[in-house]
Amino acid sequence: MSELAADVAVVGLGAWGSSTLWQLARRGVRVLGIERYGRGHSLGASHGGSRMFRVTCLEHSGLVPLARRSLDLWRQLERESGQRLLLDCGGLLIGAPDSQVVAGTLAAARQHAIEVAVLGRDELVRRYPQHAGLAPGDIGVWEPSAKLVRPEAAVRAALDLAEAAGATVFTDTRVTGIEPDPEGVWLHTPTRSLRVGRVVVTVGSWLPSLVPVPALRVARMPVTWFRPLPGALPYALEQFPVFMRQIGENTVLWGCGSEGPYDIKLGLEQFGGTAVALDPDSSDRSVDSADWNELCGYLPTFLPGLEAAPSRVAVCMLTLSPDGQFVVGALPHAPNVIVAGGDNAHGFKHATGLGEALADLAVGASPRVDLSFTDVKRYL
């Protein structure tokens, strides 16, 4: 039997994988990480300059404890790396009282005693006049604990700390196959094969092709940045904080104001018309007007004063599950293979908490946060 190259390997070192590697290494586990591209690259789902962090997780009540634990670990990552990764700005959730965004946020706040403030339409207009076109019954929910996270910097910080704690990192290395056996797992690359005790697979949109989970699908999501017109209302982050705004039954506009070198970041939730199927192995990351036309059509009514076309557009990949929740756990037929995928466009904020949970699973411990609702077995 071949000697193990490591007790645990983490394949895919984006937000979830880098956090998992950091958590394993700081526990003294003999661990290696393998990344197909470079550190903090822009070809997956862990880029874009900023990501929203909310504790009022409207997507599932079970995510609130995970968000709270993730916030503790984001702060720990900041302290240990000496980098500023979190920006305190607060967050605004807007829509009709019975809309998914507002009702879900208020339900999470009530259930978990999260501090929020409800703003009536008149108060919204007074405090945030950038948000035009409000319906008569629209309200806002202000979450003071909301923040922005720096994705690329966070990934690099976690990898640096993992290496400092003893992890080995291979970048520009593609894993072409994962082959479990009764005592371990073989990881195949184009140039060599490595045998490890367990593997945690956090490859984002490449998960369905590497470890088939039939329910998952991959979508291409454009992210856009805009600049204000001369004389427009202020769109700096201090006056225009991170937000989600439901503007139709199946349309959510989201974004944040400009700060530092960044323009105003805006996008549509994945059930807008902009999420289309994508082969993650496609090398085409080009963009055209179809990527921003739908969004731009909403701006004169809902966010006036912005230029008619974006200043920059990037492509992000999403992995979507039928129920909109993560897919996490050991494979029933191969318990030494642990998978984590299905980010569903709300996974980045939870990266540190998921990394801790995946590290727990990799060493045979129970995660401190209940993630049973994400169990991969529901799709196998």
Short mmCIF file of C-alpha atoms in Angstrom, two decimals:
data_model
loop_
_atom_site.label_atom_id
_atom_site.label_comp_id
_atom_site.label_asym_id
_atom_site.label_seq_id
_atom_site.Cartn_x
_atom_site.Cartn_y
_atom_site.Cartn_z
CA MET A 1 0.00 0.00 0.00
CA SER A 2 1.36 3.44 -0.97
CA GLU A 3 2.41 5.83 1.75
CA LEU A 4 -0.02 8.68 2.28
CA ALA A 5 1.09 12.06 0.92
CA ALA A 6 -1.12 13.71 3.55
CA ASP A 7 -3.82 12.81 6.03
CA VAL A 8 -6.24 15.18 4.28
CA ALA A 9 -6.22 16.96 0.93
CA VAL A 10 -8.39 19.93 0.00
CA VAL A 11 -9.11 20.15 -3.73
CA GLY A 12 -10.17 23.62 -4.83
CA LEU A 13 -8.83 26.61 -2.90
CA GLY A 14 -11.43 29.30 -3.39
CA ALA A 15 -13.32 30.76 -0.44
CA TRP A 16 -14.55 27.46 1.01
CA GLY A 17 -11.41 25.46 0.26
CA SER A 18 -8.91 28.02 1.53
CA SER A 19 -10.85 28.33 4.79
CA THR A 20 -10.93 24.54 5.15
CA LEU A 21 -7.18 24.31 4.57
CA TRP A 22 -6.54 27.05 7.14
CA GLN A 23 -8.71 25.33 9.75
CA LEU A 24 -7.07 21.94 9.20
CA ALA A 25 -3.53 23.31 9.26
CA ARG A 26 -4.05 25.33 12.44
CA ARG A 27 -5.15 22.07 14.16
CA GLY A 28 -1.87 20.42 13.21
CA VAL A 29 -3.38 18.11 10.58
CA ARG A 30 -0.97 16.96 7.87
CA VAL A 31 -2.81 18.58 4.97
CA LEU A 32 -2.20 19.62 1.39
CA GLY A 33 -4.25 21.87 -0.88
CA ILE A 34 -4.56 21.67 -4.65
CA GLU A 35 -5.78 24.56 -6.79
CA ARG A 36 -6.32 24.37 -10.53
CA TYR A 37 -5.50 28.04 -11.07
CA GLY A 38 -3.75 30.71 -8.98
CA ARG A 39 -4.41 32.14 -5.53
CA GLY A 40 -7.50 34.32 -5.45
CA HIS A 41 -8.15 33.88 -9.19
CA SER A 42 -11.13 35.32 -11.08
CA LEU A 43 -12.32 32.23 -12.97
CA GLY A 44 -14.72 30.79 -10.39
CA ALA A 45 -17.02 32.21 -7.72
CA SER A 46 -14.64 33.79 -5.18
CA HIS A 47 -13.82 37.13 -6.76
CA GLY A 48 -15.36 40.50 -7.55
CA GLY A 49 -13.71 42.88 -5.07
CA SER A 50 -16.48 42.70 -2.44
CA ARG A 51 -19.12 40.29 -1.13
CA MET A 52 -22.13 40.93 1.06
CA PHE A 53 -22.20 39.57 4.60
CA ARG A 54 -25.56 39.34 6.38
CA VAL A 55 -26.61 37.64 9.59
CA THR A 56 -30.32 37.81 8.67
CA CYS A 57 -30.10 34.85 6.31
CA LEU A 58 -33.43 34.84 4.52
CA GLU A 59 -32.44 31.75 2.51
CA HIS A 60 -32.82 29.30 5.44
CA SER A 61 -33.21 29.72 9.20
CA GLY A 62 -30.41 27.20 9.79
CA LEU A 63 -27.92 29.53 8.14
CA VAL A 64 -28.10 32.17 10.88
CA PRO A 65 -25.99 30.18 13.40
CA LEU A 66 -23.53 29.48 10.58
CA ALA A 67 -23.34 33.19 9.72
CA ARG A 68 -22.70 34.12 13.34
CA ARG A 69 -19.92 31.56 13.62
CA SER A 70 -18.54 32.68 10.26
CA LEU A 71 -18.39 36.29 11.48
CA ASP A 72 -16.31 35.22 14.49
CA LEU A 73 -13.95 33.38 12.16
CA TRP A 74 -13.77 36.25 9.65
CA ARG A 75 -12.61 38.44 12.52
CA GLN A 76 -10.12 35.78 13.57
CA LEU A 77 -8.79 35.62 10.02
CA GLU A 78 -8.38 39.39 10.09
CA ARG A 79 -6.50 39.31 13.39
CA GLU A 80 -4.18 36.48 12.47
CA SER A 81 -3.43 37.79 8.98
CA GLY A 82 -3.14 41.43 9.98
CA GLN A 83 -5.32 42.41 7.01
CA ARG A 84 -8.55 44.35 6.84
CA LEU A 85 -11.02 41.96 5.24
CA LEU A 86 -14.36 43.24 6.66
CA LEU A 87 -15.90 46.64 5.97
CA ASP A 88 -18.61 47.74 8.40
CA CYS A 89 -21.37 49.40 6.40
CA GLY A 90 -24.73 47.93 7.43
CA GLY A 91 -27.24 46.52 4.99
CA LEU A 92 -30.64 47.41 3.62
CA LEU A 93 -33.31 44.90 2.54
CA ILE A 94 -36.16 46.49 0.56
CA GLY A 95 -39.47 45.31 -0.80
CA ALA A 96 -43.12 44.73 -0.05
CA PRO A 97 -43.79 43.40 3.47
CA ASP A 98 -44.70 39.99 2.05
CA SER A 99 -41.82 39.81 -0.44
CA GLN A 100 -39.23 37.08 -0.12
CA VAL A 101 -36.48 39.56 0.73
CA VAL A 102 -38.33 41.48 3.45
CA ALA A 103 -40.48 38.70 4.92
CA GLY A 104 -37.53 36.28 4.97
CA THR A 105 -35.27 38.83 6.62
CA LEU A 106 -37.81 39.72 9.31
CA ALA A 107 -38.54 36.04 10.00
CA ALA A 108 -34.82 35.35 10.51
CA ALA A 109 -34.49 38.41 12.76
CA ARG A 110 -37.45 37.37 14.93
CA GLN A 111 -36.41 33.74 15.23
CA HIS A 112 -32.79 34.50 16.13
CA ALA A 113 -33.14 37.83 17.97
CA ILE A 114 -31.10 39.78 15.42
CA GLU A 115 -31.07 43.55 15.79
CA VAL A 116 -32.83 45.20 12.84
CA ALA A 117 -34.88 48.34 12.26
CA VAL A 118 -37.94 48.54 10.03
CA LEU A 119 -38.09 51.67 7.88
CA GLY A 120 -41.36 52.84 6.36
CA ARG A 121 -41.48 54.16 2.83
CA ASP A 122 -41.19 57.82 3.86
CA GLU A 123 -38.16 57.06 6.04
CA LEU A 124 -36.57 55.11 3.19
CA VAL A 125 -37.00 58.06 0.83
CA ARG A 126 -35.52 60.43 3.40
CA ARG A 127 -32.50 58.33 4.33
CA TYR A 128 -31.76 56.64 1.01
CA PRO A 129 -33.08 58.84 -1.82
CA GLN A 130 -31.01 56.90 -4.34
CA HIS A 131 -33.66 54.17 -4.13
CA ALA A 132 -36.35 55.63 -6.37
CA GLY A 133 -39.48 54.00 -7.77
CA LEU A 134 -40.64 52.62 -4.43
CA ALA A 135 -44.11 51.13 -4.43
CA PRO A 136 -46.58 52.69 -1.94
CA GLY A 137 -46.30 49.74 0.44
CA ASP A 138 -42.55 49.14 0.21
CA ILE A 139 -40.56 49.06 3.43
CA GLY A 140 -36.92 48.58 4.34
CA VAL A 141 -35.18 46.46 6.92
CA TRP A 142 -31.91 47.90 8.19
CA GLU A 143 -29.39 45.35 9.48
CA PRO A 144 -26.53 47.19 11.22
CA SER A 145 -24.44 44.00 11.39
CA ALA A 146 -24.21 43.66 7.59
CA LYS A 147 -20.76 44.12 6.05
CA LEU A 148 -18.64 43.71 2.97
CA VAL A 149 -15.91 41.06 2.73
CA ARG A 150 -12.90 41.30 0.42
CA PRO A 151 -12.96 37.94 -1.42
CA GLU A 152 -9.61 37.78 -3.17
CA ALA A 153 -7.73 39.12 -0.13
CA ALA A 154 -9.59 36.70 2.15
CA VAL A 155 -8.63 33.68 0.04
CA ARG A 156 -4.98 34.69 -0.04
CA ALA A 157 -4.93 35.43 3.69
CA ALA A 158 -6.35 31.99 4.55
CA LEU A 159 -3.84 30.26 2.27
CA ASP A 160 -0.93 32.20 3.74
CA LEU A 161 -1.96 31.27 7.27
CA ALA A 162 -2.47 27.63 6.27
CA GLU A 163 1.03 27.46 4.82
CA ALA A 164 2.50 29.17 7.88
CA ALA A 165 0.84 26.45 9.98
CA GLY A 166 2.37 23.67 7.88
CA ALA A 167 0.03 23.06 4.93
CA THR A 168 1.45 22.33 1.50
CA VAL A 169 -0.18 24.22 -1.40
CA PHE A 170 -0.05 23.23 -5.06
CA THR A 171 -1.38 25.84 -7.50
CA ASP A 172 -1.81 25.53 -11.27
CA THR A 173 -2.53 21.85 -10.71
CA ARG A 174 -5.66 20.19 -12.05
CA VAL A 175 -7.13 17.14 -10.37
CA THR A 176 -8.51 14.97 -13.17
CA GLY A 177 -9.84 12.13 -11.08
CA ILE A 178 -10.68 11.12 -7.52
CA GLU A 179 -10.49 7.40 -6.80
CA PRO A 180 -11.37 6.22 -3.29
CA ASP A 181 -10.23 2.90 -1.90
CA PRO A 182 -10.99 1.25 1.47
CA GLU A 183 -8.06 2.98 3.21
CA GLY A 184 -7.77 6.31 1.43
CA VAL A 185 -8.24 8.28 -1.76
CA TRP A 186 -6.14 8.56 -4.92
CA LEU A 187 -5.95 12.01 -6.49
CA HIS A 188 -4.93 11.95 -10.13
CA THR A 189 -3.39 14.90 -11.97
CA PRO A 190 -1.95 15.04 -15.51
CA THR A 191 1.57 14.49 -14.16
CA ARG A 192 1.26 12.42 -10.99
CA SER A 193 -1.05 10.65 -8.58
CA LEU A 194 -1.18 11.24 -4.83
CA ARG A 195 -2.76 9.08 -2.17
CA VAL A 196 -4.27 10.73 0.91
CA GLY A 197 -6.36 9.57 3.82
CA ARG A 198 -9.37 11.79 3.08
CA VAL A 199 -10.21 14.48 0.57
CA VAL A 200 -12.43 17.55 0.85
CA VAL A 201 -13.63 18.62 -2.59
CA THR A 202 -14.48 22.33 -2.81
CA VAL A 203 -14.08 23.01 -6.52
CA GLY A 204 -17.20 25.12 -6.99
CA SER A 205 -18.67 24.82 -10.46
CA TRP A 206 -16.32 21.97 -11.34
CA LEU A 207 -17.85 19.74 -8.64
CA PRO A 208 -20.51 18.08 -10.84
CA SER A 209 -17.88 16.89 -13.31
CA LEU A 210 -15.32 15.75 -10.74
CA VAL A 211 -17.61 14.16 -8.14
CA PRO A 212 -20.99 13.70 -9.82
CA VAL A 213 -23.90 15.10 -7.81
CA PRO A 214 -26.67 14.88 -10.42
CA ALA A 215 -28.90 17.62 -8.99
CA LEU A 216 -26.34 20.42 -9.31
CA ARG A 217 -26.23 22.75 -12.30
CA VAL A 218 -23.76 25.44 -13.24
CA ALA A 219 -24.78 28.95 -14.25
CA ARG A 220 -22.94 31.97 -15.57
CA MET A 221 -23.70 35.21 -13.71
CA PRO A 222 -22.46 38.62 -14.86
CA VAL A 223 -21.48 41.19 -12.24
CA THR A 224 -21.47 44.85 -13.22
CA TRP A 225 -20.03 48.13 -11.94
CA PHE A 226 -21.39 51.60 -12.70
CA ARG A 227 -20.35 55.23 -12.27
CA PRO A 228 -22.67 58.09 -11.30
CA LEU A 229 -23.47 60.89 -13.71
CA PRO A 230 -22.29 64.43 -12.85
CA GLY A 231 -24.62 65.99 -10.29
CA ALA A 232 -26.17 62.67 -9.25
CA LEU A 233 -27.04 61.84 -5.67
CA PRO A 234 -24.09 60.42 -3.71
CA TYR A 235 -23.49 56.72 -4.34
CA ALA A 236 -20.52 56.25 -2.02
CA LEU A 237 -20.78 53.30 0.35
CA GLU A 238 -21.37 55.59 3.33
CA GLN A 239 -24.57 56.97 1.75
CA PHE A 240 -25.53 53.92 -0.31
CA PRO A 241 -24.85 50.79 1.74
CA VAL A 242 -25.02 47.17 0.69
CA PHE A 243 -28.58 46.22 -0.26
CA MET A 244 -31.00 43.69 -1.68
CA ARG A 245 -34.20 45.04 -3.21
CA GLN A 246 -37.07 42.97 -4.52
CA ILE A 247 -38.50 44.78 -7.52
CA GLY A 248 -40.73 42.00 -8.84
CA GLU A 249 -41.98 38.57 -7.92
CA ASN A 250 -38.85 36.91 -9.29
CA THR A 251 -36.40 39.79 -9.56
CA VAL A 252 -34.01 41.03 -6.88
CA LEU A 253 -31.62 43.89 -7.46
CA TRP A 254 -28.55 43.88 -5.24
CA GLY A 255 -25.37 45.89 -4.84
CA CYS A 256 -23.33 48.34 -2.84
CA GLY A 257 -21.97 51.86 -3.13
CA SER A 258 -18.53 52.86 -4.32
CA GLU A 259 -15.53 52.94 -2.00
CA GLY A 260 -11.82 53.18 -2.56
CA PRO A 261 -10.96 52.19 -6.14
CA TYR A 262 -14.30 50.46 -6.72
CA ASP A 263 -17.30 51.76 -8.65
CA ILE A 264 -20.92 51.05 -7.69
CA LYS A 265 -21.43 47.29 -7.83
CA LEU A 266 -24.83 46.00 -9.00
CA GLY A 267 -26.39 42.76 -10.12
CA LEU A 268 -29.58 40.74 -10.43
CA GLU A 269 -30.34 37.67 -8.36
CA GLN A 270 -29.93 34.38 -10.22
CA PHE A 271 -33.62 34.03 -10.98
CA GLY A 272 -33.35 37.16 -13.10
CA GLY A 273 -32.81 36.60 -16.80
CA THR A 274 -29.03 36.82 -16.59
CA ALA A 275 -28.10 33.38 -15.20
CA VAL A 276 -27.53 30.97 -18.06
CA ALA A 277 -26.03 27.49 -18.19
CA LEU A 278 -22.27 27.37 -18.54
CA ASP A 279 -19.64 24.70 -19.04
CA PRO A 280 -17.05 25.63 -16.40
CA ASP A 281 -14.27 24.30 -18.63
CA SER A 282 -15.11 26.84 -21.30
CA SER A 283 -12.31 29.34 -21.74
CA ASP A 284 -14.72 32.02 -22.95
CA ARG A 285 -15.26 34.61 -20.23
CA SER A 286 -16.12 37.38 -22.70
CA VAL A 287 -19.12 39.66 -22.13
CA ASP A 288 -21.53 41.52 -24.38
CA SER A 289 -24.55 43.77 -24.01
CA ALA A 290 -26.84 40.84 -23.22
CA ASP A 291 -25.03 40.63 -19.88
CA TRP A 292 -26.21 44.05 -18.72
CA ASN A 293 -29.24 45.03 -20.81
CA GLU A 294 -31.82 43.65 -18.37
CA LEU A 295 -30.18 45.32 -15.39
CA CYS A 296 -29.71 48.63 -17.20
CA GLY A 297 -33.39 48.64 -18.09
CA TYR A 298 -34.26 48.85 -14.39
CA LEU A 299 -31.81 51.57 -13.36
CA PRO A 300 -33.57 54.75 -14.60
CA THR A 301 -36.63 53.82 -12.54
CA PHE A 302 -35.05 52.33 -9.43
CA LEU A 303 -31.53 53.83 -9.20
CA PRO A 304 -31.46 56.99 -11.30
CA GLY A 305 -28.33 59.04 -11.86
CA LEU A 306 -26.04 56.27 -13.09
CA GLU A 307 -24.36 56.04 -16.47
CA ALA A 308 -26.35 54.13 -19.07
CA ALA A 309 -23.72 51.41 -19.51
CA PRO A 310 -21.49 49.72 -16.94
CA SER A 311 -17.90 50.76 -16.42
CA ARG A 312 -16.85 47.14 -15.96
CA VAL A 313 -18.38 43.67 -16.28
CA ALA A 314 -17.06 40.37 -14.92
CA VAL A 315 -18.32 36.81 -15.14
CA CYS A 316 -18.94 34.80 -11.98
CA MET A 317 -19.93 31.12 -11.92
CA LEU A 318 -22.61 29.74 -9.63
CA THR A 319 -23.43 26.16 -8.69
CA LEU A 320 -27.14 25.82 -8.04
CA SER A 321 -29.10 23.14 -6.19
CA PRO A 322 -32.85 22.53 -6.59
CA ASP A 323 -33.70 23.70 -3.07
CA GLY A 324 -31.27 26.62 -3.06
CA GLN A 325 -29.18 25.22 -0.19
CA PHE A 326 -25.59 24.04 0.05
CA VAL A 327 -24.60 20.44 -0.62
CA VAL A 328 -22.19 19.26 2.10
CA GLY A 329 -21.04 15.94 3.49
CA ALA A 330 -19.30 12.63 2.94
CA LEU A 331 -20.39 10.52 -0.01
CA PRO A 332 -22.39 7.50 1.21
CA HIS A 333 -20.49 5.12 -1.07
CA ALA A 334 -17.10 6.74 -0.36
CA PRO A 335 -16.97 8.15 3.19
CA ASN A 336 -13.37 9.33 2.72
CA VAL A 337 -14.61 11.80 0.08
CA ILE A 338 -16.25 14.91 1.54
CA VAL A 339 -17.89 17.36 -0.84
CA ALA A 340 -19.07 20.94 -0.47
CA GLY A 341 -20.84 22.77 -3.27
CA GLY A 342 -24.04 24.45 -4.35
CA ASP A 343 -23.13 27.99 -3.31
CA ASN A 344 -26.42 29.27 -4.83
CA ALA A 345 -25.08 32.85 -4.86
CA HIS A 346 -25.13 33.15 -1.06
CA GLY A 347 -22.18 31.00 -0.03
CA PHE A 348 -19.28 33.38 0.30
CA LYS A 349 -20.37 34.97 3.57
CA HIS A 350 -20.36 31.51 5.19
CA ALA A 351 -16.91 30.48 3.91
CA THR A 352 -15.09 30.55 7.23
CA GLY A 353 -17.85 28.71 9.10
CA LEU A 354 -18.12 26.10 6.37
CA GLY A 355 -14.34 25.73 6.38
CA GLU A 356 -14.45 24.94 10.08
CA ALA A 357 -17.32 22.47 9.58
CA LEU A 358 -15.52 20.72 6.71
CA ALA A 359 -12.36 20.50 8.79
CA ASP A 360 -14.44 18.89 11.55
CA LEU A 361 -15.84 16.33 9.11
CA ALA A 362 -12.37 15.62 7.74
CA VAL A 363 -11.05 14.66 11.17
CA GLY A 364 -14.14 12.68 12.16
CA ALA A 365 -15.68 15.30 14.46
CA SER A 366 -19.21 16.69 14.51
CA PRO A 367 -19.51 20.29 13.23
CA ARG A 368 -20.34 22.80 15.95
CA VAL A 369 -23.15 24.20 13.75
CA ASP A 370 -26.01 21.96 12.62
CA LEU A 371 -25.74 21.58 8.84
CA SER A 372 -28.04 18.59 8.46
CA PHE A 373 -30.24 20.54 6.03
CA THR A 374 -27.28 20.70 3.62
CA ASP A 375 -26.52 16.96 3.62
CA VAL A 376 -25.38 15.72 0.20
CA LYS A 377 -27.34 12.50 0.76
CA ARG A 378 -30.59 14.25 -0.14
CA TYR A 379 -29.47 14.22 -3.78
CA LEU A 380 -27.80 10.80 -3.95
#
